[in-house]
PDB file of N, CA and C in Angstrom:
ATOM      1  N   UNK A  17      91.499  36.520 101.244  1.00 62.00           N
ATOM      2  CA  UNK A  17      92.759  36.993 100.690  1.00 62.00           C
ATOM      3  C   UNK A  17      92.569  37.714  99.365  1.00 62.00           C
ATOM      4  N   UNK A  18      91.423  37.553  98.763  1.00 77.00           N
ATOM      5  CA  UNK A  18      91.195  38.244  97.493  1.00 77.00           C
ATOM      6  C   UNK A  18      91.051  39.745  97.707  1.00 77.00           C
ATOM      7  N   UNK A  19      90.650  40.143  98.884  1.00 74.00           N
ATOM      8  CA  UNK A  19      90.518  41.575  99.168  1.00 74.00           C
ATOM      9  C   UNK A  19      91.878  42.255  99.127  1.00 74.00           C
ATOM     10  N   UNK A  20      92.933  41.522  99.483  1.00 81.00           N
ATOM     11  CA  UNK A  20      94.279  42.100  99.475  1.00 81.00           C
ATOM     12  C   UNK A  20      94.788  42.357  98.059  1.00 81.00           C
ATOM     13  N   UNK A  21      94.189  41.722  97.064  1.00 84.00           N
ATOM     14  CA  UNK A  21      94.607  41.947  95.676  1.00 84.00           C
ATOM     15  C   UNK A  21      94.288  43.374  95.226  1.00 84.00           C
ATOM     16  N   UNK A  22      93.289  43.979  95.829  1.00 84.00           N
ATOM     17  CA  UNK A  22      92.869  45.320  95.424  1.00 84.00           C
ATOM     18  C   UNK A  22      93.603  46.433  96.163  1.00 84.00           C
ATOM     19  N   UNK A  23      94.457  46.082  97.123  1.00 88.00           N
ATOM     20  CA  UNK A  23      95.138  47.095  97.940  1.00 88.00           C
ATOM     21  C   UNK A  23      95.976  48.060  97.097  1.00 88.00           C
ATOM     22  N   UNK A  24      96.814  47.595  96.161  1.00 90.00           N
ATOM     23  CA  UNK A  24      97.596  48.561  95.372  1.00 90.00           C
ATOM     24  C   UNK A  24      96.705  49.533  94.596  1.00 90.00           C
ATOM     25  N   UNK A  25      95.635  49.020  94.024  1.00 90.00           N
ATOM     26  CA  UNK A  25      94.713  49.886  93.288  1.00 90.00           C
ATOM     27  C   UNK A  25      94.090  50.922  94.220  1.00 90.00           C
ATOM     28  N   UNK A  26      93.682  50.494  95.398  1.00 91.00           N
ATOM     29  CA  UNK A  26      93.085  51.422  96.354  1.00 91.00           C
ATOM     30  C   UNK A  26      94.087  52.477  96.800  1.00 91.00           C
ATOM     31  N   UNK A  27      95.353  52.071  96.965  1.00 95.00           N
ATOM     32  CA  UNK A  27      96.381  53.042  97.344  1.00 95.00           C
ATOM     33  C   UNK A  27      96.600  54.064  96.232  1.00 95.00           C
ATOM     34  N   UNK A  28      96.590  53.613  94.973  1.00 96.00           N
ATOM     35  CA  UNK A  28      96.724  54.548  93.855  1.00 96.00           C
ATOM     36  C   UNK A  28      95.555  55.530  93.821  1.00 96.00           C
ATOM     37  N   UNK A  29      94.358  55.016  94.052  1.00 96.00           N
ATOM     38  CA  UNK A  29      93.173  55.882  94.069  1.00 96.00           C
ATOM     39  C   UNK A  29      93.282  56.896  95.204  1.00 96.00           C
ATOM     40  N   UNK A  30      93.710  56.440  96.375  1.00 97.00           N
ATOM     41  CA  UNK A  30      93.872  57.339  97.518  1.00 97.00           C
ATOM     42  C   UNK A  30      94.921  58.408  97.225  1.00 97.00           C
ATOM     43  N   UNK A  31      96.036  58.007  96.616  1.00 97.00           N
ATOM     44  CA  UNK A  31      97.092  58.968  96.284  1.00 97.00           C
ATOM     45  C   UNK A  31      96.586  59.989  95.267  1.00 97.00           C
ATOM     46  N   UNK A  32      95.848  59.527  94.268  1.00 98.00           N
ATOM     47  CA  UNK A  32      95.316  60.434  93.250  1.00 98.00           C
ATOM     48  C   UNK A  32      94.327  61.417  93.869  1.00 98.00           C
ATOM     49  N   UNK A  33      93.475  60.915  94.746  1.00 98.00           N
ATOM     50  CA  UNK A  33      92.496  61.781  95.407  1.00 98.00           C
ATOM     51  C   UNK A  33      93.196  62.831  96.268  1.00 98.00           C
ATOM     52  N   UNK A  34      94.223  62.414  96.986  1.00 98.00           N
ATOM     53  CA  UNK A  34      94.987  63.337  97.829  1.00 98.00           C
ATOM     54  C   UNK A  34      95.656  64.411  96.980  1.00 98.00           C
ATOM     55  N   UNK A  35      96.240  63.999  95.866  1.00 98.00           N
ATOM     56  CA  UNK A  35      96.891  64.948  94.965  1.00 98.00           C
ATOM     57  C   UNK A  35      95.888  65.956  94.414  1.00 98.00           C
ATOM     58  N   UNK A  36      94.719  65.471  94.020  1.00 98.00           N
ATOM     59  CA  UNK A  36      93.688  66.380  93.504  1.00 98.00           C
ATOM     60  C   UNK A  36      93.247  67.382  94.565  1.00 98.00           C
ATOM     61  N   UNK A  37      93.072  66.910  95.791  1.00 98.00           N
ATOM     62  CA  UNK A  37      92.678  67.815  96.871  1.00 98.00           C
ATOM     63  C   UNK A  37      93.753  68.870  97.125  1.00 98.00           C
ATOM     64  N   UNK A  38      95.008  68.451  97.130  1.00 98.00           N
ATOM     65  CA  UNK A  38      96.110  69.401  97.342  1.00 98.00           C
ATOM     66  C   UNK A  38      96.134  70.451  96.240  1.00 98.00           C
ATOM     67  N   UNK A  39      95.982  70.012  95.004  1.00 98.00           N
ATOM     68  CA  UNK A  39      95.969  70.955  93.884  1.00 98.00           C
ATOM     69  C   UNK A  39      94.784  71.911  93.976  1.00 98.00           C
ATOM     70  N   UNK A  40      93.643  71.397  94.392  1.00 98.00           N
ATOM     71  CA  UNK A  40      92.465  72.252  94.521  1.00 98.00           C
ATOM     72  C   UNK A  40      92.679  73.311  95.599  1.00 98.00           C
ATOM     73  N   UNK A  41      93.219  72.913  96.733  1.00 98.00           N
ATOM     74  CA  UNK A  41      93.469  73.886  97.802  1.00 98.00           C
ATOM     75  C   UNK A  41      94.534  74.894  97.396  1.00 98.00           C
ATOM     76  N   UNK A  42      95.566  74.435  96.695  1.00 98.00           N
ATOM     77  CA  UNK A  42      96.611  75.352  96.232  1.00 98.00           C
ATOM     78  C   UNK A  42      96.028  76.353  95.241  1.00 98.00           C
ATOM     79  N   UNK A  43      95.173  75.880  94.351  1.00 97.00           N
ATOM     80  CA  UNK A  43      94.526  76.772  93.389  1.00 97.00           C
ATOM     81  C   UNK A  43      93.642  77.789  94.077  1.00 97.00           C
ATOM     82  N   UNK A  44      92.897  77.365  95.066  1.00 97.00           N
ATOM     83  CA  UNK A  44      92.032  78.288  95.806  1.00 97.00           C
ATOM     84  C   UNK A  44      92.863  79.333  96.535  1.00 97.00           C
ATOM     85  N   UNK A  45      93.983  78.914  97.105  1.00 97.00           N
ATOM     86  CA  UNK A  45      94.852  79.851  97.820  1.00 97.00           C
ATOM     87  C   UNK A  45      95.430  80.881  96.860  1.00 97.00           C
ATOM     88  N   UNK A  46      95.876  80.434  95.691  1.00 97.00           N
ATOM     89  CA  UNK A  46      96.407  81.365  94.692  1.00 97.00           C
ATOM     90  C   UNK A  46      95.336  82.352  94.244  1.00 97.00           C
ATOM     91  N   UNK A  47      94.105  81.848  94.038  1.00 97.00           N
ATOM     92  CA  UNK A  47      93.005  82.716  93.625  1.00 97.00           C
ATOM     93  C   UNK A  47      92.745  83.784  94.679  1.00 97.00           C
ATOM     94  N   UNK A  48      92.695  83.379  95.946  1.00 98.00           N
ATOM     95  CA  UNK A  48      92.459  84.339  97.025  1.00 98.00           C
ATOM     96  C   UNK A  48      93.589  85.351  97.110  1.00 98.00           C
ATOM     97  N   UNK A  49      94.823  84.890  96.946  1.00 97.00           N
ATOM     98  CA  UNK A  49      95.979  85.783  97.043  1.00 97.00           C
ATOM     99  C   UNK A  49      95.946  86.824  95.923  1.00 97.00           C
ATOM    100  N   UNK A  50      95.615  86.399  94.713  1.00 97.00           N
ATOM    101  CA  UNK A  50      95.548  87.346  93.595  1.00 97.00           C
ATOM    102  C   UNK A  50      94.415  88.338  93.803  1.00 97.00           C
ATOM    103  N   UNK A  51      93.308  87.867  94.365  1.00 97.00           N
ATOM    104  CA  UNK A  51      92.171  88.744  94.636  1.00 97.00           C
ATOM    105  C   UNK A  51      92.565  89.808  95.667  1.00 97.00           C
ATOM    106  N   UNK A  52      93.274  89.398  96.712  1.00 97.00           N
ATOM    107  CA  UNK A  52      93.721  90.334  97.748  1.00 97.00           C
ATOM    108  C   UNK A  52      94.722  91.327  97.171  1.00 97.00           C
ATOM    109  N   UNK A  53      95.658  90.836  96.345  1.00 97.00           N
ATOM    110  CA  UNK A  53      96.648  91.728  95.737  1.00 97.00           C
ATOM    111  C   UNK A  53      95.970  92.767  94.850  1.00 97.00           C
ATOM    112  N   UNK A  54      94.945  92.360  94.111  1.00 97.00           N
ATOM    113  CA  UNK A  54      94.223  93.295  93.253  1.00 97.00           C
ATOM    114  C   UNK A  54      93.521  94.356  94.095  1.00 97.00           C
ATOM    115  N   UNK A  55      92.935  93.948  95.216  1.00 97.00           N
ATOM    116  CA  UNK A  55      92.255  94.905  96.095  1.00 97.00           C
ATOM    117  C   UNK A  55      93.253  95.893  96.691  1.00 97.00           C
ATOM    118  N   UNK A  56      94.417  95.409  97.103  1.00 98.00           N
ATOM    119  CA  UNK A  56      95.446  96.292  97.672  1.00 98.00           C
ATOM    120  C   UNK A  56      95.935  97.269  96.610  1.00 98.00           C
ATOM    121  N   UNK A  57      96.155  96.770  95.398  1.00 97.00           N
ATOM    122  CA  UNK A  57      96.620  97.630  94.306  1.00 97.00           C
ATOM    123  C   UNK A  57      95.588  98.718  94.012  1.00 97.00           C
ATOM    124  N   UNK A  58      94.322  98.342  93.997  1.00 97.00           N
ATOM    125  CA  UNK A  58      93.251  99.307  93.744  1.00 97.00           C
ATOM    126  C   UNK A  58      93.224 100.363  94.846  1.00 97.00           C
ATOM    127  N   UNK A  59      93.372  99.941  96.094  1.00 97.00           N
ATOM    128  CA  UNK A  59      93.359 100.870  97.220  1.00 97.00           C
ATOM    129  C   UNK A  59      94.545 101.828  97.139  1.00 97.00           C
ATOM    130  N   UNK A  60      95.722 101.316  96.790  1.00 97.00           N
ATOM    131  CA  UNK A  60      96.902 102.174  96.667  1.00 97.00           C
ATOM    132  C   UNK A  60      96.724 103.196  95.550  1.00 97.00           C
ATOM    133  N   UNK A  61      96.113 102.784  94.446  1.00 97.00           N
ATOM    134  CA  UNK A  61      95.863 103.716  93.347  1.00 97.00           C
ATOM    135  C   UNK A  61      94.890 104.805  93.778  1.00 97.00           C
ATOM    136  N   UNK A  62      93.865 104.442  94.539  1.00 97.00           N
ATOM    137  CA  UNK A  62      92.908 105.437  95.025  1.00 97.00           C
ATOM    138  C   UNK A  62      93.592 106.420  95.971  1.00 97.00           C
ATOM    139  N   UNK A  63      94.433 105.912  96.865  1.00 97.00           N
ATOM    140  CA  UNK A  63      95.144 106.789  97.797  1.00 97.00           C
ATOM    141  C   UNK A  63      96.084 107.725  97.047  1.00 97.00           C
ATOM    142  N   UNK A  64      96.749 107.207  96.033  1.00 97.00           N
ATOM    143  CA  UNK A  64      97.655 108.027  95.227  1.00 97.00           C
ATOM    144  C   UNK A  64      96.874 109.131  94.506  1.00 97.00           C
ATOM    145  N   UNK A  65      95.713 108.764  93.984  1.00 96.00           N
ATOM    146  CA  UNK A  65      94.863 109.731  93.284  1.00 96.00           C
ATOM    147  C   UNK A  65      94.401 110.821  94.252  1.00 96.00           C
ATOM    148  N   UNK A  66      93.964 110.416  95.442  1.00 96.00           N
ATOM    149  CA  UNK A  66      93.517 111.393  96.436  1.00 96.00           C
ATOM    150  C   UNK A  66      94.659 112.309  96.863  1.00 96.00           C
ATOM    151  N   UNK A  67      95.837 111.748  97.027  1.00 95.00           N
ATOM    152  CA  UNK A  67      97.007 112.550  97.404  1.00 95.00           C
ATOM    153  C   UNK A  67      97.321 113.564  96.316  1.00 95.00           C
ATOM    154  N   UNK A  68      97.251 113.136  95.072  1.00 95.00           N
ATOM    155  CA  UNK A  68      97.522 114.031  93.945  1.00 95.00           C
ATOM    156  C   UNK A  68      96.477 115.148  93.891  1.00 95.00           C
ATOM    157  N   UNK A  69      95.207 114.807  94.094  1.00 94.00           N
ATOM    158  CA  UNK A  69      94.146 115.818  94.079  1.00 94.00           C
ATOM    159  C   UNK A  69      94.337 116.815  95.220  1.00 94.00           C
ATOM    160  N   UNK A  70      94.691 116.323  96.394  1.00 93.00           N
ATOM    161  CA  UNK A  70      94.918 117.214  97.534  1.00 93.00           C
ATOM    162  C   UNK A  70      96.098 118.138  97.254  1.00 93.00           C
ATOM    163  N   UNK A  71      97.140 117.603  96.660  1.00 93.00           N
ATOM    164  CA  UNK A  71      98.315 118.403  96.325  1.00 93.00           C
ATOM    165  C   UNK A  71      97.948 119.504  95.322  1.00 93.00           C
ATOM    166  N   UNK A  72      97.140 119.150  94.334  1.00 91.00           N
ATOM    167  CA  UNK A  72      96.707 120.133  93.339  1.00 91.00           C
ATOM    168  C   UNK A  72      95.861 121.221  93.992  1.00 91.00           C
ATOM    169  N   UNK A  73      94.986 120.842  94.917  1.00 91.00           N
ATOM    170  CA  UNK A  73      94.163 121.836  95.610  1.00 91.00           C
ATOM    171  C   UNK A  73      95.033 122.783  96.431  1.00 91.00           C
ATOM    172  N   UNK A  74      96.035 122.234  97.100  1.00 91.00           N
ATOM    173  CA  UNK A  74      96.943 123.069  97.903  1.00 91.00           C
ATOM    174  C   UNK A  74      97.718 124.017  96.996  1.00 91.00           C
ATOM    175  N   UNK A  75      98.193 123.506  95.867  1.00 88.00           N
ATOM    176  CA  UNK A  75      98.927 124.347  94.920  1.00 88.00           C
ATOM    177  C   UNK A  75      98.033 125.454  94.367  1.00 88.00           C
ATOM    178  N   UNK A  76      96.777 125.130  94.102  1.00 87.00           N
ATOM    179  CA  UNK A  76      95.839 126.139  93.592  1.00 87.00           C
ATOM    180  C   UNK A  76      95.566 127.205  94.646  1.00 87.00           C
ATOM    181  N   UNK A  77      95.488 126.813  95.910  1.00 85.00           N
ATOM    182  CA  UNK A  77      95.260 127.779  96.997  1.00 85.00           C
ATOM    183  C   UNK A  77      96.459 128.716  97.121  1.00 85.00           C
ATOM    184  N   UNK A  78      97.668 128.179  96.965  1.00 82.00           N
ATOM    185  CA  UNK A  78      98.873 129.000  97.073  1.00 82.00           C
ATOM    186  C   UNK A  78      98.932 130.026  95.943  1.00 82.00           C
ATOM    187  N   UNK A  79      98.458 129.637  94.763  1.00 78.00           N
ATOM    188  CA  UNK A  79      98.482 130.537  93.613  1.00 78.00           C
ATOM    189  C   UNK A  79      97.517 131.704  93.799  1.00 78.00           C
ATOM    190  N   UNK A  80      96.421 131.495  94.522  1.00 68.00           N
ATOM    191  CA  UNK A  80      95.416 132.561  94.731  1.00 68.00           C
ATOM    192  C   UNK A  80      95.893 133.566  95.696  1.00 68.00           C
TER     193      UNK A  80
END
């Protein structure tokens, strides 16, 4: 019966461990999401730059 005395402590430890794991996974997910958003933003900026350069080339051709 002495083993049952430690049950509340073990439950607290289990709850704390579960909470830490959840926070770790949430943090990893946020990190991945921000990384993906940065990559998408970079790609959109490159596409915008290319579009602007193409537009300038077309305008220069029309002027000639």
